[in-house]
mmCIF file of C-alpha atoms in Angstrom:
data_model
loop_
_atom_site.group_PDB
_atom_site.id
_atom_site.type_symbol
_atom_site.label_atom_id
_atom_site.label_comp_id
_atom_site.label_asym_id
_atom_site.label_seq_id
_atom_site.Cartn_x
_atom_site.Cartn_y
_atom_site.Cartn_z
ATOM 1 C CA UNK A 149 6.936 19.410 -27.247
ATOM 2 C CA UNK A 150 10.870 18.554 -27.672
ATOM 3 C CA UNK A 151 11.592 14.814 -28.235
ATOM 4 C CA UNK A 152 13.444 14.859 -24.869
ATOM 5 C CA UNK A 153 11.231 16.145 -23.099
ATOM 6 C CA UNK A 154 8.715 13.723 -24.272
ATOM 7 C CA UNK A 155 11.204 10.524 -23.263
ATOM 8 C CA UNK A 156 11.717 11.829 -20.387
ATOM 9 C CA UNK A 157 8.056 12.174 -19.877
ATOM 10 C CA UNK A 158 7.597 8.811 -20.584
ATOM 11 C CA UNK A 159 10.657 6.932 -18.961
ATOM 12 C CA UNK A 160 8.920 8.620 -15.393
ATOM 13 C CA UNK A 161 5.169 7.233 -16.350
ATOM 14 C CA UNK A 162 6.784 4.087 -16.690
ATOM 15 C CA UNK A 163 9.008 3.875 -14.122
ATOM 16 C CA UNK A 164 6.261 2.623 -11.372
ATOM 17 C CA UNK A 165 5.268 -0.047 -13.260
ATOM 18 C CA UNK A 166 8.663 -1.704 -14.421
ATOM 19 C CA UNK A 167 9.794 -1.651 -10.338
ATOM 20 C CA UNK A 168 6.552 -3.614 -9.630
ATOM 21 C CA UNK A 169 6.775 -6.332 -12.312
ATOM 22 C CA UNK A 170 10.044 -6.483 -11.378
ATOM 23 C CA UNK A 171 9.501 -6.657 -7.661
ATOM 24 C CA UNK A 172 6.772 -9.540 -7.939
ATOM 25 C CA UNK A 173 8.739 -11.714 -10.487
ATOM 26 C CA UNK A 174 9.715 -14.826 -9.231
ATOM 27 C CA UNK A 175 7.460 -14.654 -6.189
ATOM 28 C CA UNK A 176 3.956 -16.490 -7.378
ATOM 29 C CA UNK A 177 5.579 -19.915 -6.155
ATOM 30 C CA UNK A 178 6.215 -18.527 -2.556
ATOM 31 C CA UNK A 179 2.637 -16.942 -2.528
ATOM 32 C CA UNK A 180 1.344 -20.477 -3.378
ATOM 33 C CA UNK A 181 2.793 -22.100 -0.588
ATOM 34 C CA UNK A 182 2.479 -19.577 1.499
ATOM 35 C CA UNK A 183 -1.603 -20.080 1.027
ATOM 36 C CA UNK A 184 -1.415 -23.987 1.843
ATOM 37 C CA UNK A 185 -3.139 -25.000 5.344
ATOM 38 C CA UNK A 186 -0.236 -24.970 8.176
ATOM 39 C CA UNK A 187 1.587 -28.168 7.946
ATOM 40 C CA UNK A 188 1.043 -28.706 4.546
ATOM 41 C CA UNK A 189 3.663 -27.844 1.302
ATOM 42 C CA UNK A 190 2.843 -26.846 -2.162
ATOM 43 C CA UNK A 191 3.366 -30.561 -4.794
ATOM 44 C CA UNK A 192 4.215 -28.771 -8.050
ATOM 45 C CA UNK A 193 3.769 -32.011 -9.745
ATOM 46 C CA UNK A 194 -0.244 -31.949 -8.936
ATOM 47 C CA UNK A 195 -0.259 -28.276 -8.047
ATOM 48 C CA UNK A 196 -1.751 -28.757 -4.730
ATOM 49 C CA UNK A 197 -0.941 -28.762 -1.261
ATOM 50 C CA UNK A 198 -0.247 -32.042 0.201
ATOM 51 C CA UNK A 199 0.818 -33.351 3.656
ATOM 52 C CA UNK A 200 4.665 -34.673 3.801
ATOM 53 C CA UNK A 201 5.090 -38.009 4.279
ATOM 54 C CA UNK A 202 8.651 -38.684 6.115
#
């Protein structure tokens, strides 16, 4: 097998994968608070969900 070929090969096994981990950086914080109870926010200082005060 060429050496192209075989990049090429690889680059579209890859491909998948890098558009997920890119897709679902940065997004564990909003899943957090997404899972808190409805009127309720995510405290990142005691990583739990808390009820606002004021």
């Amino acid at each position: 097998m060429k050496a192209g070929t075989l990049v090429t090969v690889l680059l579209l096994a890859t491909m998948p994968s890098m558009a997920m981990a890119m897709c679902f950086k940065g997004h564990a914080e909003e899943q957090i608070t997404m899972s808190c109870p409805e009127g309720q926010v995510f405290d990142t200082e005691t990583n739990s969900c808390i009820t606002p005060t004021g």
